[in-house]
CSV table of N, CA, C and O in Angstrom, one decimal:
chain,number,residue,atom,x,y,z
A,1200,UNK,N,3.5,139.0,241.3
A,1200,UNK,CA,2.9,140.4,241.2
A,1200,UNK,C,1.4,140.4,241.3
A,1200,UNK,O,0.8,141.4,241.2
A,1201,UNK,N,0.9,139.1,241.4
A,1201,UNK,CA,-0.6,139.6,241.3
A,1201,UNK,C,-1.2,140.3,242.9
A,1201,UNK,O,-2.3,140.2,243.3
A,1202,UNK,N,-0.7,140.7,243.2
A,1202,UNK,CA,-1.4,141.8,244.5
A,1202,UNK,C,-0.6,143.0,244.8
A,1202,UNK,O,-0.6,143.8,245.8
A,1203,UNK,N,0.2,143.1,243.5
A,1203,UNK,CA,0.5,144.1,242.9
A,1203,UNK,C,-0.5,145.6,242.3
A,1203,UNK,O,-0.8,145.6,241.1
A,1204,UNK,N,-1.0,146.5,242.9
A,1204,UNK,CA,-1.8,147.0,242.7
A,1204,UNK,C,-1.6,148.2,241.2
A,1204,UNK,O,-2.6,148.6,240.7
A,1205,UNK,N,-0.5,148.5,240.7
A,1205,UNK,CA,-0.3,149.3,239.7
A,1205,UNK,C,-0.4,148.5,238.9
A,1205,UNK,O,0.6,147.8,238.8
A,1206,UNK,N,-1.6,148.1,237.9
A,1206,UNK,CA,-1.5,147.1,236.9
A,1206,UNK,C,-0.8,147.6,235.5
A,1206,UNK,O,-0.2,146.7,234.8
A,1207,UNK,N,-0.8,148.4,235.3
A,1207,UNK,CA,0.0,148.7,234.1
A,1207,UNK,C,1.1,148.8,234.3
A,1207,UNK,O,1.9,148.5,233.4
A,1208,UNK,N,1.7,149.2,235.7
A,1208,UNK,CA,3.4,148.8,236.1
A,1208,UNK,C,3.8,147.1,235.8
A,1208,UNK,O,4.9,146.6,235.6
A,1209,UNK,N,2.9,146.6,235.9
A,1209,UNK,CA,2.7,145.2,235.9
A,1209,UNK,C,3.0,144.4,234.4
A,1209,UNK,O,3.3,143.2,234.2
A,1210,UNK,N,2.9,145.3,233.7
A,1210,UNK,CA,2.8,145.2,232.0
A,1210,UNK,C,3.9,146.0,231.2
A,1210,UNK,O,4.3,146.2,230.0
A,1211,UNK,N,4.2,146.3,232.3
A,1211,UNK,CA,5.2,147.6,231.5
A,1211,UNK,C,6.5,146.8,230.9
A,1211,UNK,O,7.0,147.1,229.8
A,1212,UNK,N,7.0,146.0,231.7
A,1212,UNK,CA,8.1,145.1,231.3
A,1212,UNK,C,8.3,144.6,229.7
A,1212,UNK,O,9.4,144.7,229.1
A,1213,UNK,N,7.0,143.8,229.2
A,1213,UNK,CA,6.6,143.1,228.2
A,1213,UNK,C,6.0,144.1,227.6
A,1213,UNK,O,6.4,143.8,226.5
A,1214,UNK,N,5.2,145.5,227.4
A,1214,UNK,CA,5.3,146.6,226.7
A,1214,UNK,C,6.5,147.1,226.1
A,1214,UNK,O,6.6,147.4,224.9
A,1215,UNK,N,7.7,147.1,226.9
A,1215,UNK,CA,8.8,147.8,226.5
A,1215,UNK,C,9.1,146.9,225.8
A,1215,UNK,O,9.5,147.4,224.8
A,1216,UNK,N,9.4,145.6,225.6
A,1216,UNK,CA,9.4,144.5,225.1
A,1216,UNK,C,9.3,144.2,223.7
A,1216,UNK,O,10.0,143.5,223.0
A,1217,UNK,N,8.1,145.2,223.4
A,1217,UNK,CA,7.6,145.0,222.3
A,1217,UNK,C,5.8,144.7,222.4
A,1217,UNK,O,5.0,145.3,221.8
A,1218,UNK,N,5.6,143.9,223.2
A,1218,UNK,CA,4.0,143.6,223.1
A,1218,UNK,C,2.7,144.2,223.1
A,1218,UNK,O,2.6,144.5,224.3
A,1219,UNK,N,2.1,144.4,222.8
A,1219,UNK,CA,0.9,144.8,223.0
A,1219,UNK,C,-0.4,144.9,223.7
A,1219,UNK,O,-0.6,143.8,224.1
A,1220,UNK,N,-1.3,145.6,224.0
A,1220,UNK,CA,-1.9,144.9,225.0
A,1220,UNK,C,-2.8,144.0,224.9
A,1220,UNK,O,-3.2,143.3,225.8
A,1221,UNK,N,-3.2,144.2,223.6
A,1221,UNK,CA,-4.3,142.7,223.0
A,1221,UNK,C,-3.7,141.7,222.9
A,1221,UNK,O,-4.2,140.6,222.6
A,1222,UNK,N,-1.9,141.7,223.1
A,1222,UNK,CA,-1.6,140.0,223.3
A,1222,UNK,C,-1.2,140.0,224.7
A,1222,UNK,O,-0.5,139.0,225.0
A,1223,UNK,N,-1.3,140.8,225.8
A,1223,UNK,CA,-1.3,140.8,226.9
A,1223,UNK,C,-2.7,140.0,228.1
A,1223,UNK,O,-3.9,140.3,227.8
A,1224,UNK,N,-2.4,139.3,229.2
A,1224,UNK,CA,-3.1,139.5,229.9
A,1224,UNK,C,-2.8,139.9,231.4
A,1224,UNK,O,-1.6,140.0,231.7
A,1225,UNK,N,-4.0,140.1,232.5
A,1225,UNK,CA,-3.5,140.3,233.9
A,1225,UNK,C,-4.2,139.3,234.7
A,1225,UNK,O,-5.4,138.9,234.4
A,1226,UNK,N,-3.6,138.8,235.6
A,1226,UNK,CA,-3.8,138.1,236.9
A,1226,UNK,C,-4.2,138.6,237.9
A,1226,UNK,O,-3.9,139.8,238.2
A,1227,UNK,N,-5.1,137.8,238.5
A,1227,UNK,CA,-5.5,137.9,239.9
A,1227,UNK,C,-5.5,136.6,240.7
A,1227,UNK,O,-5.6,135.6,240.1
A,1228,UNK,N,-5.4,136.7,241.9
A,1228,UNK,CA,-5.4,136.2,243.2
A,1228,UNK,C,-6.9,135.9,244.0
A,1228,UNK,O,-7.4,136.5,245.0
A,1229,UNK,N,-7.5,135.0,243.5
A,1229,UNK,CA,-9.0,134.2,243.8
A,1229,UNK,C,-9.2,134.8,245.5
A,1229,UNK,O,-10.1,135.4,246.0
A,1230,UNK,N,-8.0,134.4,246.2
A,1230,UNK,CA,-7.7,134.2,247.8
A,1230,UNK,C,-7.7,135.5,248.5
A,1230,UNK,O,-7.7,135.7,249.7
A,1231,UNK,N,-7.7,136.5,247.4
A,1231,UNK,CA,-7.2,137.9,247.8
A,1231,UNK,C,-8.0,139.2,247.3
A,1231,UNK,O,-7.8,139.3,246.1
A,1232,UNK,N,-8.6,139.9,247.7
A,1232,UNK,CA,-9.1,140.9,247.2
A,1232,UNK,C,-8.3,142.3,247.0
A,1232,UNK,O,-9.0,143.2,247.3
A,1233,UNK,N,-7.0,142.6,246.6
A,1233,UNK,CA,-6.2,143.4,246.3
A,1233,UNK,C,-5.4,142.8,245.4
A,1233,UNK,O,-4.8,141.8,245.6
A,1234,UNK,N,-5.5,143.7,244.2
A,1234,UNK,CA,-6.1,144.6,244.0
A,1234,UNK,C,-7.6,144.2,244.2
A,1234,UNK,O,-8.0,143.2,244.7
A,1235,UNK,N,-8.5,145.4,243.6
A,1235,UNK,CA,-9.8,144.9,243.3
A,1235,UNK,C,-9.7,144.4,242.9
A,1235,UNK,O,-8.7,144.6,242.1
A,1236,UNK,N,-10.4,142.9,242.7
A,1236,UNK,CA,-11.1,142.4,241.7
A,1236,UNK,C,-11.7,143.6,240.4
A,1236,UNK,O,-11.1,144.1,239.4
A,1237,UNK,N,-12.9,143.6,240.9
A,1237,UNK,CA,-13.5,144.9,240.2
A,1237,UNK,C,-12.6,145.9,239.4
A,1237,UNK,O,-13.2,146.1,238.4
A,1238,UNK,N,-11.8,146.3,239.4
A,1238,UNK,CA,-11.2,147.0,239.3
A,1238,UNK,C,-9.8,146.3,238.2
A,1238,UNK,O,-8.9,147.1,237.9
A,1239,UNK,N,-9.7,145.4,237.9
A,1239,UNK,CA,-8.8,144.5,237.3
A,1239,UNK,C,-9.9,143.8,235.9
A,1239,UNK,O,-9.6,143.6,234.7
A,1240,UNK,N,-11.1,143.8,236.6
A,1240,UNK,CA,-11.5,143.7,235.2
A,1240,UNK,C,-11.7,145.0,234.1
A,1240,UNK,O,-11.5,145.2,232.9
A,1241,UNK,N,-12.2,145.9,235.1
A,1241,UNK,CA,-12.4,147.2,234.3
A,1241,UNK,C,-11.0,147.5,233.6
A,1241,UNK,O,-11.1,147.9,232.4
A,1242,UNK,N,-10.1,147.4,234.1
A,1242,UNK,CA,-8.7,147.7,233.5
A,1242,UNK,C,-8.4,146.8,232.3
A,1242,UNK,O,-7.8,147.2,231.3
A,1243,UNK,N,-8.9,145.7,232.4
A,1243,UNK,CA,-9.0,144.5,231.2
A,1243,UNK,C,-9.7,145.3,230.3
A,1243,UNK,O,-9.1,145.8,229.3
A,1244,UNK,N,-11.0,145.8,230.5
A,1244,UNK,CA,-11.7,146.1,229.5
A,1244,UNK,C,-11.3,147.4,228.9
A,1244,UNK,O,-11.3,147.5,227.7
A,1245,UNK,N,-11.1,148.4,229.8
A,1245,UNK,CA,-10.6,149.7,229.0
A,1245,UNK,C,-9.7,149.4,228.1
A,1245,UNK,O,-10.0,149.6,226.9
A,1246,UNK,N,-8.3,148.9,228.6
A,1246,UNK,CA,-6.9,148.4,227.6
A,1246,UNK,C,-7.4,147.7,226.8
A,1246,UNK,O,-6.9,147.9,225.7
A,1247,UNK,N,-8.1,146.9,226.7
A,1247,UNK,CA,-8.4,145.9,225.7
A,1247,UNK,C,-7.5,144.8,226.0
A,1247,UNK,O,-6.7,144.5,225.1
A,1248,UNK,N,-7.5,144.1,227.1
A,1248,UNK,CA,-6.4,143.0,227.1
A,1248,UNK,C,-7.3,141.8,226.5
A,1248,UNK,O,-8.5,141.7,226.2
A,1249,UNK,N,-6.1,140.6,226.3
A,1249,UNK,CA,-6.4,139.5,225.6
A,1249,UNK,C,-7.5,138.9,226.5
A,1249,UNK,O,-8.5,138.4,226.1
A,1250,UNK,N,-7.2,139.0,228.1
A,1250,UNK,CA,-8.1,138.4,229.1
A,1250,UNK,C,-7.3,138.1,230.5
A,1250,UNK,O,-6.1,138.1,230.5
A,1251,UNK,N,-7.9,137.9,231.3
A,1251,UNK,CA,-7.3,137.8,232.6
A,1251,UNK,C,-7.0,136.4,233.1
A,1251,UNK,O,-7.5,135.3,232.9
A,1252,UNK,N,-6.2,136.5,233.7
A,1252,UNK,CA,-5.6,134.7,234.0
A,1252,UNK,C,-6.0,134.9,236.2
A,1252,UNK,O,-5.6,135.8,236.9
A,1253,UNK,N,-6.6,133.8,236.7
A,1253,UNK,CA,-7.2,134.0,237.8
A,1253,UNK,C,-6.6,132.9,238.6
A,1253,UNK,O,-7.1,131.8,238.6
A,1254,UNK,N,-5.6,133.3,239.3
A,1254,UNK,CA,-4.8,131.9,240.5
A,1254,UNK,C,-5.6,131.6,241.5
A,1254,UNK,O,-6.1,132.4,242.2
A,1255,UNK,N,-5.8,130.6,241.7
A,1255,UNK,CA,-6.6,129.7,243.0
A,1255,UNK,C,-8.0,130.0,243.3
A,1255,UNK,O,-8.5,130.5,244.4
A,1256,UNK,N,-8.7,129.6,242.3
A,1256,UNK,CA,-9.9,129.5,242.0
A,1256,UNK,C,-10.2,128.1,242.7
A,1256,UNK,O,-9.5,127.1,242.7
A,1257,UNK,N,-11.6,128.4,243.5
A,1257,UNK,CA,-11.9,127.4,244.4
A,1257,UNK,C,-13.5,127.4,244.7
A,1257,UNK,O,-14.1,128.2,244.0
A,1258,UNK,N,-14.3,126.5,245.6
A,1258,UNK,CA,-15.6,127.0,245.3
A,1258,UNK,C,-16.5,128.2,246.3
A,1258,UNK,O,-17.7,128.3,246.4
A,1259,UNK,N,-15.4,128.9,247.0
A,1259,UNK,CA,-15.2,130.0,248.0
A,1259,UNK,C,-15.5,131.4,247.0
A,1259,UNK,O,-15.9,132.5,247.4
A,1260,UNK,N,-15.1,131.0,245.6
A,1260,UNK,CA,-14.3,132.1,245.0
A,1260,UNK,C,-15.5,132.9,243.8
A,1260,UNK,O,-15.2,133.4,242.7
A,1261,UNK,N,-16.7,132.9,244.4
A,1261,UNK,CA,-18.0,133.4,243.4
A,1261,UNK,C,-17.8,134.9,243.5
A,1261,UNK,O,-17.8,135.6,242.5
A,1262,UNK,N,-17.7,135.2,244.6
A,1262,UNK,CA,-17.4,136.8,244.8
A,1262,UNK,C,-16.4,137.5,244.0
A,1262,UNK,O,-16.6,138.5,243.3
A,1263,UNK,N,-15.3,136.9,244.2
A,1263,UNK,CA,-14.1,137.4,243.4
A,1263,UNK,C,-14.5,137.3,241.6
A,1263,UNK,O,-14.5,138.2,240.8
A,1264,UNK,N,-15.0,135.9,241.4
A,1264,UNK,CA,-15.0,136.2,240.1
A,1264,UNK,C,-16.5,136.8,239.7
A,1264,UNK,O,-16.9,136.6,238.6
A,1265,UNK,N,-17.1,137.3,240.4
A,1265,UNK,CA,-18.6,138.2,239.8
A,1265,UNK,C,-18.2,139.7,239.6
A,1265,UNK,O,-18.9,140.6,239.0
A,1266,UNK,N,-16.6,139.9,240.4
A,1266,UNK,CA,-16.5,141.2,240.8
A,1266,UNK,C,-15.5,141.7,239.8
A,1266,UNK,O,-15.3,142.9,239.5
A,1267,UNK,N,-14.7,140.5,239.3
A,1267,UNK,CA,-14.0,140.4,237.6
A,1267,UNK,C,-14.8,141.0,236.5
A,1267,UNK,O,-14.6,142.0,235.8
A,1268,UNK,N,-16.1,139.8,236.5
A,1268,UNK,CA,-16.9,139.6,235.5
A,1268,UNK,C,-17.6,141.4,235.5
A,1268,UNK,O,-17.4,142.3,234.7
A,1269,UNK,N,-18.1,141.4,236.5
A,1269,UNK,CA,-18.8,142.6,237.0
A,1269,UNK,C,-17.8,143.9,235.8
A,1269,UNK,O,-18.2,144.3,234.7
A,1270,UNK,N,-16.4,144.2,236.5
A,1270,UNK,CA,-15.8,145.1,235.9
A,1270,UNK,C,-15.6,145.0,234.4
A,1270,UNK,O,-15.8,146.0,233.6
A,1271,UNK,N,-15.3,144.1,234.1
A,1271,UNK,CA,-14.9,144.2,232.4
A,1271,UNK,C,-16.1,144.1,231.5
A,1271,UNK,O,-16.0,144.2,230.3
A,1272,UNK,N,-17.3,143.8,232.4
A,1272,UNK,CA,-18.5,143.8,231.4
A,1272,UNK,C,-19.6,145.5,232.1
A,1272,UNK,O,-20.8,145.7,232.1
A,1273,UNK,N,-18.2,146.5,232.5
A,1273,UNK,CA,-19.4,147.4,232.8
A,1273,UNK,C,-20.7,147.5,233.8
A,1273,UNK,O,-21.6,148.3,233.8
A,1274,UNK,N,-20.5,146.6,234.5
A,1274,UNK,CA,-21.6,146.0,235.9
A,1274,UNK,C,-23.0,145.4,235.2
A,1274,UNK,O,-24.1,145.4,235.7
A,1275,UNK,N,-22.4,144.7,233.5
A,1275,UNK,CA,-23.7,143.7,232.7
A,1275,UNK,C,-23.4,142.3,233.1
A,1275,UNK,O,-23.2,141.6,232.2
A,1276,UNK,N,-23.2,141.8,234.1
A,1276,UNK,CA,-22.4,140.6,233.9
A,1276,UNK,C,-23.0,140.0,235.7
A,1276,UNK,O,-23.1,140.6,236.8
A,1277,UNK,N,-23.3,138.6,235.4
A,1277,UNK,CA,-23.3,137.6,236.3
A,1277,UNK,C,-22.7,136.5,236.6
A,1277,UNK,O,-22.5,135.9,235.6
A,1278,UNK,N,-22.3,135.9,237.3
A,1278,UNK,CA,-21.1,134.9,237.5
A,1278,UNK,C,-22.3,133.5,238.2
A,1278,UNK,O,-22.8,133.8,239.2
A,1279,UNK,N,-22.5,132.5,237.8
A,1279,UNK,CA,-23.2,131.2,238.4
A,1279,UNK,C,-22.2,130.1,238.2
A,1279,UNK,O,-21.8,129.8,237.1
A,1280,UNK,N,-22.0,129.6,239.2
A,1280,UNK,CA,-21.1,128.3,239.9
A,1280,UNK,C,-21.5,127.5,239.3
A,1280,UNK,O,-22.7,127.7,239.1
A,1281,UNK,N,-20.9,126.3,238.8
A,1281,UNK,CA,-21.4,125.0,238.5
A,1281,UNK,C,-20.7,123.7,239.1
A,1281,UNK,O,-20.0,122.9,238.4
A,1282,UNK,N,-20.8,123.6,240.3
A,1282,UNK,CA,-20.1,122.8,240.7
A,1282,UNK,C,-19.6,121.5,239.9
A,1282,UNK,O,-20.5,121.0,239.1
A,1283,UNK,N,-18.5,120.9,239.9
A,1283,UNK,CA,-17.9,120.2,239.0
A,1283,UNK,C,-18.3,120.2,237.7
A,1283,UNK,O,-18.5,119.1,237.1
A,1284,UNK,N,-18.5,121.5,237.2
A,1284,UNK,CA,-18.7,121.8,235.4
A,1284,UNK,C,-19.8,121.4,234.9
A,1284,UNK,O,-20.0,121.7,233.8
A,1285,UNK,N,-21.0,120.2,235.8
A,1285,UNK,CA,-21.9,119.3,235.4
A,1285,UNK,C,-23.0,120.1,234.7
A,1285,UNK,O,-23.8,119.5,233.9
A,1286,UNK,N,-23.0,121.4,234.8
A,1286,UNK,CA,-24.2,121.9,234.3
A,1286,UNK,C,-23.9,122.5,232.2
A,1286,UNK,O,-24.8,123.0,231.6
C-alpha cells in the first residue's frame, strides 16, 4: 500500500481494530514520489502518528526524505546525507 494515495484509508483497517494513531505509523516508497512525500509527512504531523517507516532508502534518496522531513516539520526542517553514518 505505500503508493497508495488515501493515507488514512491506509490506517483504517488497524483503527477499526482498535488502535490509535499515536501507536500508528505510515510508509513511504524512497523510489517513488506518490504519494507526496511532502504530503505524508504533513499527514504524520496533523494525526499525530507515532512516525513514518521509509522503504528503499538509498543514496539517491535526499529529496524524498527533505520532502518528508519538510512536511511534518511545517517546511522547519533540513535533511543532510552522511554517507555511511560517519559523520
Amino acid at each position: 500500500t505505500y503508493s497508495y494515495s488515501d493515507l488514512m484509508g491506509r490506517l483504517k483497517f488497524y483503527l477499526q481494530s482498535g488502535m490509535t494513531l499515536d501507536r500508528l505509523m505510515i510508509g513511504g516508497w524512497a523510489g517513488h514520489n506518490y504519494p507526496d512525500p511532502y504530503e505524508i509527512g504533513k499527514f504524520t504531523a496533523v494525526n499525530q502518528l507515532a512516525g513514518m517507516m521509509v522503504y528503499d532508502i538509498t543514496n539517491g534518496s535526499k529529496d524524498y526524505l527533505a520532502k518528508l522531513a519538510m512536511g511534518n516539520a511545517n517546511n522547519h526542517a533540513s535533511v543532510e546525507i552522511a554517507p555511511d553514518c560517519k559523520r
